[in-house]
Amino acid sequence: MASATQPRRRRYWGELFFIKRRPRLWGIPLDWERPTSPEAYAKLLDEEGFVTVGGWKTDDIQQYPVIKQDLDDLDEYLLPTFFEFSQKSKYYQNRFYLYQWVFIFGAFITTVLGTLATLFYSIDPAGRDEYAALQQSLSYATATVGAVTAFVTALSNRNEPQKRWAKSRRLAEELRMIYFQYLSHLQPFHEPDRVQRLREQVIDIRVKERENA
């Protein structure tokens, strides 16, 4: 019976916010840098679900000049912007989770310290003197932790990391959709001026980012 419930317990604990949404305390860079190694860049493309030259196992992609040219166009005009927005999304996502962690732990610690300070203050006056220093230290600690928590909460409300995370991810996924439309030669990328249309689409999305900012 224990073996049957153990996987459920593991799944339950794994879904908790503190486990599943742990922020990287050392942070995530805001700006994306293209990997210098072609192998690393190809791995990144594969992880994001994009088409890579190495993915052609049985055929030589050079035999398909149209597809090769499409991949080159996308690599030049679309993918840098996609990875830029994707990196921003990861950055703001991590900031949002970090703020939430600070708020939750800060509120918990403030409550515990405040309770202890009140407890020592309510001790019988005959024995209060020996706890006075401890009670005062706990009061200072409560005020400090509470102030830090309030500051981080105000910072989170001002910077709106969750809102920026959602907008950056939405724009990145819109570029992903354009990526596969271009490869499939679907409208509006079915005419001879398709490269210009691609550039215009990417520019339009960049304009959206500025408007949202």
PDB file of C-alpha atoms in Angstrom:
ATOM      1  CA  MET A   1       0.000   0.000   0.000  1.00  0.00           C
ATOM      2  CA  ALA A   2       2.847   2.365   0.817  1.00  0.00           C
ATOM      3  CA  SER A   3       4.435   1.766  -2.571  1.00  0.00           C
ATOM      4  CA  ALA A   4       1.168   2.697  -4.307  1.00  0.00           C
ATOM      5  CA  THR A   5       0.822   5.989  -2.470  1.00  0.00           C
ATOM      6  CA  GLN A   6       4.486   6.975  -2.650  1.00  0.00           C
ATOM      7  CA  PRO A   7       4.430   8.050  -6.346  1.00  0.00           C
ATOM      8  CA  ARG A   8       1.310  10.129  -5.652  1.00  0.00           C
ATOM      9  CA  ARG A   9       3.029  11.854  -2.756  1.00  0.00           C
ATOM     10  CA  ARG A  10       6.044  12.557  -4.917  1.00  0.00           C
ATOM     11  CA  ARG A  11       3.850  14.061  -7.609  1.00  0.00           C
ATOM     12  CA  TYR A  12       2.037  16.121  -4.988  1.00  0.00           C
ATOM     13  CA  TRP A  13       5.222  17.556  -3.500  1.00  0.00           C
ATOM     14  CA  GLY A  14       6.702  18.084  -6.944  1.00  0.00           C
ATOM     15  CA  GLU A  15       3.749  20.269  -7.942  1.00  0.00           C
ATOM     16  CA  LEU A  16       4.137  22.623  -4.989  1.00  0.00           C
ATOM     17  CA  PHE A  17       5.154  26.183  -5.802  1.00  0.00           C
ATOM     18  CA  PHE A  18       8.332  25.970  -3.723  1.00  0.00           C
ATOM     19  CA  ILE A  19       9.502  22.880  -5.616  1.00  0.00           C
ATOM     20  CA  LYS A  20       8.251  23.398  -9.156  1.00  0.00           C
ATOM     21  CA  ARG A  21       8.792  27.145  -9.393  1.00  0.00           C
ATOM     22  CA  ARG A  22      12.132  27.612  -7.690  1.00  0.00           C
ATOM     23  CA  PRO A  23      13.777  30.828  -8.923  1.00  0.00           C
ATOM     24  CA  ARG A  24      17.418  30.976  -9.839  1.00  0.00           C
ATOM     25  CA  LEU A  25      18.804  33.085  -7.034  1.00  0.00           C
ATOM     26  CA  TRP A  26      21.865  34.025  -9.091  1.00  0.00           C
ATOM     27  CA  GLY A  27      19.543  35.349 -11.795  1.00  0.00           C
ATOM     28  CA  ILE A  28      19.022  34.893 -15.516  1.00  0.00           C
ATOM     29  CA  PRO A  29      20.578  37.308 -18.042  1.00  0.00           C
ATOM     30  CA  LEU A  30      18.162  39.744 -19.650  1.00  0.00           C
ATOM     31  CA  ASP A  31      19.995  39.825 -22.995  1.00  0.00           C
ATOM     32  CA  TRP A  32      20.410  36.800 -25.228  1.00  0.00           C
ATOM     33  CA  GLU A  33      23.777  35.934 -26.700  1.00  0.00           C
ATOM     34  CA  ARG A  34      24.061  33.562 -29.619  1.00  0.00           C
ATOM     35  CA  PRO A  35      26.218  30.522 -28.824  1.00  0.00           C
ATOM     36  CA  THR A  36      29.616  30.724 -30.455  1.00  0.00           C
ATOM     37  CA  SER A  37      29.667  27.009 -31.193  1.00  0.00           C
ATOM     38  CA  PRO A  38      27.568  25.839 -34.182  1.00  0.00           C
ATOM     39  CA  GLU A  39      26.833  22.620 -32.306  1.00  0.00           C
ATOM     40  CA  ALA A  40      25.509  24.526 -29.288  1.00  0.00           C
ATOM     41  CA  TYR A  41      23.363  26.727 -31.525  1.00  0.00           C
ATOM     42  CA  ALA A  42      21.971  23.691 -33.350  1.00  0.00           C
ATOM     43  CA  LYS A  43      21.152  22.095 -30.005  1.00  0.00           C
ATOM     44  CA  LEU A  44      19.324  25.268 -28.954  1.00  0.00           C
ATOM     45  CA  LEU A  45      17.280  25.229 -32.154  1.00  0.00           C
ATOM     46  CA  ASP A  46      16.419  21.578 -31.613  1.00  0.00           C
ATOM     47  CA  GLU A  47      15.332  22.216 -28.017  1.00  0.00           C
ATOM     48  CA  GLU A  48      13.001  24.975 -29.200  1.00  0.00           C
ATOM     49  CA  GLY A  49      11.472  22.691 -31.830  1.00  0.00           C
ATOM     50  CA  PHE A  50      12.914  24.452 -34.873  1.00  0.00           C
ATOM     51  CA  VAL A  51      14.272  22.776 -37.995  1.00  0.00           C
ATOM     52  CA  THR A  52      18.011  22.110 -38.010  1.00  0.00           C
ATOM     53  CA  VAL A  53      20.351  20.971 -40.744  1.00  0.00           C
ATOM     54  CA  GLY A  54      21.489  18.134 -38.497  1.00  0.00           C
ATOM     55  CA  GLY A  55      17.919  16.912 -38.294  1.00  0.00           C
ATOM     56  CA  TRP A  56      18.106  15.705 -41.898  1.00  0.00           C
ATOM     57  CA  LYS A  57      19.366  12.189 -41.292  1.00  0.00           C
ATOM     58  CA  THR A  58      18.744  10.426 -44.603  1.00  0.00           C
ATOM     59  CA  ASP A  59      18.849  13.290 -47.105  1.00  0.00           C
ATOM     60  CA  ASP A  60      21.297  16.067 -47.779  1.00  0.00           C
ATOM     61  CA  ILE A  61      19.535  19.373 -47.264  1.00  0.00           C
ATOM     62  CA  GLN A  62      21.695  20.868 -50.017  1.00  0.00           C
ATOM     63  CA  GLN A  63      19.503  18.915 -52.440  1.00  0.00           C
ATOM     64  CA  TYR A  64      16.606  21.128 -51.393  1.00  0.00           C
ATOM     65  CA  PRO A  65      17.802  24.668 -52.105  1.00  0.00           C
ATOM     66  CA  VAL A  66      14.405  26.238 -51.355  1.00  0.00           C
ATOM     67  CA  ILE A  67      14.316  24.778 -47.834  1.00  0.00           C
ATOM     68  CA  LYS A  68      17.959  25.673 -47.278  1.00  0.00           C
ATOM     69  CA  GLN A  69      17.302  29.251 -48.360  1.00  0.00           C
ATOM     70  CA  ASP A  70      14.220  29.440 -46.124  1.00  0.00           C
ATOM     71  CA  LEU A  71      16.237  28.306 -43.115  1.00  0.00           C
ATOM     72  CA  ASP A  72      18.923  30.865 -43.898  1.00  0.00           C
ATOM     73  CA  ASP A  73      16.320  33.641 -44.182  1.00  0.00           C
ATOM     74  CA  LEU A  74      14.741  32.685 -40.870  1.00  0.00           C
ATOM     75  CA  ASP A  75      18.104  32.433 -39.175  1.00  0.00           C
ATOM     76  CA  GLU A  76      18.994  35.931 -40.335  1.00  0.00           C
ATOM     77  CA  TYR A  77      15.747  37.832 -39.874  1.00  0.00           C
ATOM     78  CA  LEU A  78      13.522  35.998 -37.380  1.00  0.00           C
ATOM     79  CA  LEU A  79      15.404  33.749 -34.982  1.00  0.00           C
ATOM     80  CA  PRO A  80      17.538  36.459 -33.318  1.00  0.00           C
ATOM     81  CA  THR A  81      14.368  38.341 -32.386  1.00  0.00           C
ATOM     82  CA  PHE A  82      12.673  35.155 -31.201  1.00  0.00           C
ATOM     83  CA  PHE A  83      15.529  34.250 -28.877  1.00  0.00           C
ATOM     84  CA  GLU A  84      15.708  37.839 -27.649  1.00  0.00           C
ATOM     85  CA  PHE A  85      12.035  37.781 -26.601  1.00  0.00           C
ATOM     86  CA  SER A  86      12.318  34.249 -25.241  1.00  0.00           C
ATOM     87  CA  GLN A  87      15.270  35.286 -23.087  1.00  0.00           C
ATOM     88  CA  LYS A  88      13.341  38.279 -21.765  1.00  0.00           C
ATOM     89  CA  SER A  89      10.443  35.992 -20.956  1.00  0.00           C
ATOM     90  CA  LYS A  90      12.696  33.685 -18.919  1.00  0.00           C
ATOM     91  CA  TYR A  91      14.260  36.674 -17.181  1.00  0.00           C
ATOM     92  CA  TYR A  92      10.936  38.179 -16.069  1.00  0.00           C
ATOM     93  CA  GLN A  93       9.556  34.765 -15.176  1.00  0.00           C
ATOM     94  CA  ASN A  94      12.480  34.206 -12.829  1.00  0.00           C
ATOM     95  CA  ARG A  95      12.050  37.701 -11.345  1.00  0.00           C
ATOM     96  CA  PHE A  96       8.366  37.033 -10.705  1.00  0.00           C
ATOM     97  CA  TYR A  97       9.079  33.742  -8.944  1.00  0.00           C
ATOM     98  CA  LEU A  98      11.871  35.368  -6.909  1.00  0.00           C
ATOM     99  CA  TYR A  99       9.569  38.175  -5.747  1.00  0.00           C
ATOM    100  CA  GLN A 100       6.932  35.625  -4.779  1.00  0.00           C
ATOM    101  CA  TRP A 101       9.457  33.626  -2.780  1.00  0.00           C
ATOM    102  CA  VAL A 102      10.673  36.701  -0.924  1.00  0.00           C
ATOM    103  CA  PHE A 103       7.114  37.776  -0.178  1.00  0.00           C
ATOM    104  CA  ILE A 104       5.963  34.373   1.093  1.00  0.00           C
ATOM    105  CA  PHE A 105       9.036  33.625   3.184  1.00  0.00           C
ATOM    106  CA  GLY A 106       9.222  37.239   4.395  1.00  0.00           C
ATOM    107  CA  ALA A 107       5.599  37.230   5.519  1.00  0.00           C
ATOM    108  CA  PHE A 108       6.083  33.887   7.274  1.00  0.00           C
ATOM    109  CA  ILE A 109       9.270  34.942   9.057  1.00  0.00           C
ATOM    110  CA  THR A 110       7.748  38.301  10.038  1.00  0.00           C
ATOM    111  CA  THR A 111       4.783  36.506  11.586  1.00  0.00           C
ATOM    112  CA  VAL A 112       6.990  34.085  13.516  1.00  0.00           C
ATOM    113  CA  LEU A 113       9.303  36.811  14.819  1.00  0.00           C
ATOM    114  CA  GLY A 114       6.392  39.044  15.785  1.00  0.00           C
ATOM    115  CA  THR A 115       4.718  36.185  17.631  1.00  0.00           C
ATOM    116  CA  LEU A 116       7.895  35.407  19.564  1.00  0.00           C
ATOM    117  CA  ALA A 117       8.447  39.071  20.428  1.00  0.00           C
ATOM    118  CA  THR A 118       4.894  39.318  21.738  1.00  0.00           C
ATOM    119  CA  LEU A 119       5.327  36.099  23.669  1.00  0.00           C
ATOM    120  CA  PHE A 120       8.445  37.284  25.470  1.00  0.00           C
ATOM    121  CA  TYR A 121       6.860  40.666  26.146  1.00  0.00           C
ATOM    122  CA  SER A 122       3.822  39.026  27.777  1.00  0.00           C
ATOM    123  CA  ILE A 123       5.945  37.053  30.232  1.00  0.00           C
ATOM    124  CA  ASP A 124       5.288  37.757  33.911  1.00  0.00           C
ATOM    125  CA  PRO A 125       6.902  41.099  34.898  1.00  0.00           C
ATOM    126  CA  ALA A 126       8.967  39.349  37.556  1.00  0.00           C
ATOM    127  CA  GLY A 127      10.976  37.525  34.913  1.00  0.00           C
ATOM    128  CA  ARG A 128      10.640  39.985  32.079  1.00  0.00           C
ATOM    129  CA  ASP A 129      14.001  41.690  32.566  1.00  0.00           C
ATOM    130  CA  GLU A 130      16.041  38.661  31.564  1.00  0.00           C
ATOM    131  CA  TYR A 131      14.075  38.422  28.304  1.00  0.00           C
ATOM    132  CA  ALA A 132      14.000  42.145  27.602  1.00  0.00           C
ATOM    133  CA  ALA A 133      17.081  42.126  25.377  1.00  0.00           C
ATOM    134  CA  LEU A 134      15.815  39.122  23.422  1.00  0.00           C
ATOM    135  CA  GLN A 135      12.401  40.653  23.033  1.00  0.00           C
ATOM    136  CA  GLN A 136      13.926  43.894  21.779  1.00  0.00           C
ATOM    137  CA  SER A 137      16.117  42.021  19.273  1.00  0.00           C
ATOM    138  CA  LEU A 138      13.102  40.111  17.997  1.00  0.00           C
ATOM    139  CA  SER A 139      11.186  43.361  17.609  1.00  0.00           C
ATOM    140  CA  TYR A 140      14.012  44.873  15.557  1.00  0.00           C
ATOM    141  CA  ALA A 141      14.264  41.711  13.455  1.00  0.00           C
ATOM    142  CA  THR A 142      10.496  41.736  12.870  1.00  0.00           C
ATOM    143  CA  ALA A 143      10.597  45.350  11.714  1.00  0.00           C
ATOM    144  CA  THR A 144      13.586  44.697   9.432  1.00  0.00           C
ATOM    145  CA  VAL A 145      12.156  41.600   7.760  1.00  0.00           C
ATOM    146  CA  GLY A 146       8.764  43.277   7.412  1.00  0.00           C
ATOM    147  CA  ALA A 147      10.335  46.342   5.790  1.00  0.00           C
ATOM    148  CA  VAL A 148      12.331  44.232   3.330  1.00  0.00           C
ATOM    149  CA  THR A 149       9.227  42.210   2.438  1.00  0.00           C
ATOM    150  CA  ALA A 150       7.181  45.373   1.911  1.00  0.00           C
ATOM    151  CA  PHE A 151       9.933  46.863  -0.268  1.00  0.00           C
ATOM    152  CA  VAL A 152      10.159  43.758  -2.459  1.00  0.00           C
ATOM    153  CA  THR A 153       6.367  43.672  -2.780  1.00  0.00           C
ATOM    154  CA  ALA A 154       6.313  47.306  -3.864  1.00  0.00           C
ATOM    155  CA  LEU A 155       9.137  46.615  -6.318  1.00  0.00           C
ATOM    156  CA  SER A 156       7.214  43.690  -7.790  1.00  0.00           C
ATOM    157  CA  ASN A 157       4.068  45.781  -8.199  1.00  0.00           C
ATOM    158  CA  ARG A 158       6.045  48.554  -9.861  1.00  0.00           C
ATOM    159  CA  ASN A 159       8.059  46.416 -12.292  1.00  0.00           C
ATOM    160  CA  GLU A 160       5.186  44.047 -13.143  1.00  0.00           C
ATOM    161  CA  PRO A 161       7.424  41.047 -13.935  1.00  0.00           C
ATOM    162  CA  GLN A 162       4.459  38.710 -14.471  1.00  0.00           C
ATOM    163  CA  LYS A 163       2.924  41.053 -17.045  1.00  0.00           C
ATOM    164  CA  ARG A 164       6.245  41.496 -18.862  1.00  0.00           C
ATOM    165  CA  TRP A 165       6.861  37.752 -18.766  1.00  0.00           C
ATOM    166  CA  ALA A 166       3.481  37.072 -20.410  1.00  0.00           C
ATOM    167  CA  LYS A 167       3.955  39.747 -23.098  1.00  0.00           C
ATOM    168  CA  SER A 168       7.465  38.604 -24.015  1.00  0.00           C
ATOM    169  CA  ARG A 169       6.366  34.973 -24.224  1.00  0.00           C
ATOM    170  CA  ARG A 170       3.337  35.864 -26.330  1.00  0.00           C
ATOM    171  CA  LEU A 171       5.489  37.761 -28.840  1.00  0.00           C
ATOM    172  CA  ALA A 172       8.016  34.916 -28.956  1.00  0.00           C
ATOM    173  CA  GLU A 173       5.280  32.379 -29.678  1.00  0.00           C
ATOM    174  CA  GLU A 174       3.869  34.660 -32.366  1.00  0.00           C
ATOM    175  CA  LEU A 175       7.292  34.587 -34.018  1.00  0.00           C
ATOM    176  CA  ARG A 176       7.328  30.800 -33.711  1.00  0.00           C
ATOM    177  CA  MET A 177       4.059  30.669 -35.636  1.00  0.00           C
ATOM    178  CA  ILE A 178       5.496  32.934 -38.345  1.00  0.00           C
ATOM    179  CA  TYR A 179       8.561  30.675 -38.533  1.00  0.00           C
ATOM    180  CA  PHE A 180       6.529  27.653 -39.587  1.00  0.00           C
ATOM    181  CA  GLN A 181       4.239  29.698 -41.835  1.00  0.00           C
ATOM    182  CA  TYR A 182       7.305  30.857 -43.715  1.00  0.00           C
ATOM    183  CA  LEU A 183       8.689  27.332 -44.057  1.00  0.00           C
ATOM    184  CA  SER A 184       5.302  26.127 -45.326  1.00  0.00           C
ATOM    185  CA  HIS A 185       4.995  29.013 -47.813  1.00  0.00           C
ATOM    186  CA  LEU A 186       1.597  29.938 -46.428  1.00  0.00           C
ATOM    187  CA  GLN A 187       0.067  33.372 -46.743  1.00  0.00           C
ATOM    188  CA  PRO A 188       1.486  35.979 -46.686  1.00  0.00           C
ATOM    189  CA  PHE A 189       4.717  34.135 -47.527  1.00  0.00           C
ATOM    190  CA  HIS A 190       3.647  32.573 -50.824  1.00  0.00           C
ATOM    191  CA  GLU A 191       4.676  35.417 -53.121  1.00  0.00           C
ATOM    192  CA  PRO A 192       8.110  36.299 -54.572  1.00  0.00           C
ATOM    193  CA  ASP A 193       8.480  39.135 -52.046  1.00  0.00           C
ATOM    194  CA  ARG A 194       8.177  36.710 -49.116  1.00  0.00           C
ATOM    195  CA  VAL A 195      11.513  37.749 -47.573  1.00  0.00           C
ATOM    196  CA  GLN A 196      10.348  41.353 -47.407  1.00  0.00           C
ATOM    197  CA  ARG A 197       7.072  40.190 -45.874  1.00  0.00           C
ATOM    198  CA  LEU A 198       9.047  38.253 -43.266  1.00  0.00           C
ATOM    199  CA  ARG A 199      11.092  41.297 -42.342  1.00  0.00           C
ATOM    200  CA  GLU A 200       7.932  43.408 -42.076  1.00  0.00           C
ATOM    201  CA  GLN A 201       6.312  40.869 -39.770  1.00  0.00           C
ATOM    202  CA  VAL A 202       9.332  40.847 -37.459  1.00  0.00           C
ATOM    203  CA  ILE A 203       9.445  44.661 -37.436  1.00  0.00           C
ATOM    204  CA  ASP A 204       5.727  44.790 -36.596  1.00  0.00           C
ATOM    205  CA  ILE A 205       6.287  42.529 -33.601  1.00  0.00           C
ATOM    206  CA  ARG A 206       9.151  44.719 -32.419  1.00  0.00           C
ATOM    207  CA  VAL A 207       6.815  47.708 -32.675  1.00  0.00           C
ATOM    208  CA  LYS A 208       4.299  45.828 -30.542  1.00  0.00           C
ATOM    209  CA  GLU A 209       6.968  45.289 -27.909  1.00  0.00           C
ATOM    210  CA  ARG A 210       7.731  49.016 -27.766  1.00  0.00           C
ATOM    211  CA  GLU A 211       4.037  49.856 -27.520  1.00  0.00           C
ATOM    212  CA  ASN A 212       3.560  47.350 -24.711  1.00  0.00           C
ATOM    213  CA  ALA A 213       6.598  48.680 -22.886  1.00  0.00           C
TER     214      ALA A 213
END
